[in-house]
Amino acid sequence: MARRYELRAEKADGTFQVADRFTGQPVHYEGVPQTGLDHDDAEELADLLNYLDERRRAKGLPEWGPLKR
């Protein structure tokens, strides 16, 4: 299964963003774009979002639907 979320280096300032590989856009969490992050934070967020996305897809839930146990 393709990992949906990935890290992308931003310009030359050494920060990263978490981007949606399917749309090419930065991820927005609670309306805030996930840009300007340090590497470790961006990596942890991408791993978490990929984990949740894999669970959602395995359960056959719609993309916009809530993830439930």
CSV table of C-alpha atoms in Angstrom, one decimal:
chain,number,residue,atom,x,y,z
A,1,MET,CA,0.0,0.0,0.0
A,2,ALA,CA,1.4,3.4,-0.9
A,3,ARG,CA,2.3,5.7,1.9
A,4,ARG,CA,0.2,8.8,1.5
A,5,TYR,CA,2.1,11.3,3.5
A,6,GLU,CA,5.7,12.3,3.1
A,7,LEU,CA,8.3,14.8,4.3
A,8,ARG,CA,9.4,17.5,2.0
A,9,ALA,CA,12.3,19.9,2.6
A,10,GLU,CA,11.4,23.5,2.4
A,11,LYS,CA,13.7,26.0,0.8
A,12,ALA,CA,17.1,26.6,2.3
A,13,ASP,CA,15.9,27.3,5.9
A,14,GLY,CA,16.3,23.6,7.0
A,15,THR,CA,12.6,23.2,7.8
A,16,PHE,CA,10.2,20.5,6.5
A,17,GLN,CA,6.6,20.1,5.6
A,18,VAL,CA,4.3,17.1,5.7
A,19,ALA,CA,2.7,16.8,2.3
A,20,ASP,CA,-0.1,14.6,0.9
A,21,ARG,CA,1.4,12.6,-2.0
A,22,PHE,CA,-2.0,12.2,-3.7
A,23,THR,CA,-2.7,15.9,-3.9
A,24,GLY,CA,0.8,17.4,-3.7
A,25,GLN,CA,-0.4,19.9,-1.0
A,26,PRO,CA,0.8,20.4,2.5
A,27,VAL,CA,-1.3,18.6,5.1
A,28,HIS,CA,-3.6,20.8,7.1
A,29,TYR,CA,-4.4,19.8,10.7
A,30,GLU,CA,-7.2,21.7,12.4
A,31,GLY,CA,-6.9,24.3,9.6
A,32,VAL,CA,-3.1,24.8,10.1
A,33,PRO,CA,-0.7,23.9,7.3
A,34,GLN,CA,2.0,21.5,8.6
A,35,THR,CA,4.9,23.5,7.3
A,36,GLY,CA,8.0,25.0,8.9
A,37,LEU,CA,8.6,21.9,11.1
A,38,ASP,CA,11.9,20.5,12.2
A,39,HIS,CA,12.8,17.1,10.7
A,40,ASP,CA,11.9,14.9,13.8
A,41,ASP,CA,8.5,16.5,14.2
A,42,ALA,CA,7.7,16.2,10.5
A,43,GLU,CA,8.8,12.6,10.4
A,44,GLU,CA,6.7,11.7,13.5
A,45,LEU,CA,3.6,13.4,12.1
A,46,ALA,CA,4.0,11.7,8.7
A,47,ASP,CA,4.4,8.3,10.4
A,48,LEU,CA,1.3,8.9,12.5
A,49,LEU,CA,-0.8,10.1,9.6
A,50,ASN,CA,0.3,7.1,7.4
A,51,TYR,CA,-0.6,4.7,10.2
A,52,LEU,CA,-4.0,6.3,10.6
A,53,ASP,CA,-4.6,6.3,6.8
A,54,GLU,CA,-3.6,2.6,6.6
A,55,ARG,CA,-6.1,1.7,9.3
A,56,ARG,CA,-8.8,3.8,7.6
A,57,ARG,CA,-8.3,2.1,4.3
A,58,ALA,CA,-8.1,-1.4,5.8
A,59,LYS,CA,-11.5,-0.7,7.4
A,60,GLY,CA,-12.9,0.6,4.1
A,61,LEU,CA,-13.8,3.9,5.7
A,62,PRO,CA,-14.3,6.9,3.4
A,63,GLU,CA,-11.4,9.4,3.2
A,64,TRP,CA,-13.3,12.1,5.1
A,65,GLY,CA,-14.9,9.8,7.7
A,66,PRO,CA,-13.8,9.5,11.3
A,67,LEU,CA,-11.4,6.7,12.2
A,68,LYS,CA,-13.1,4.4,14.8
A,69,ARG,CA,-11.9,1.3,16.6
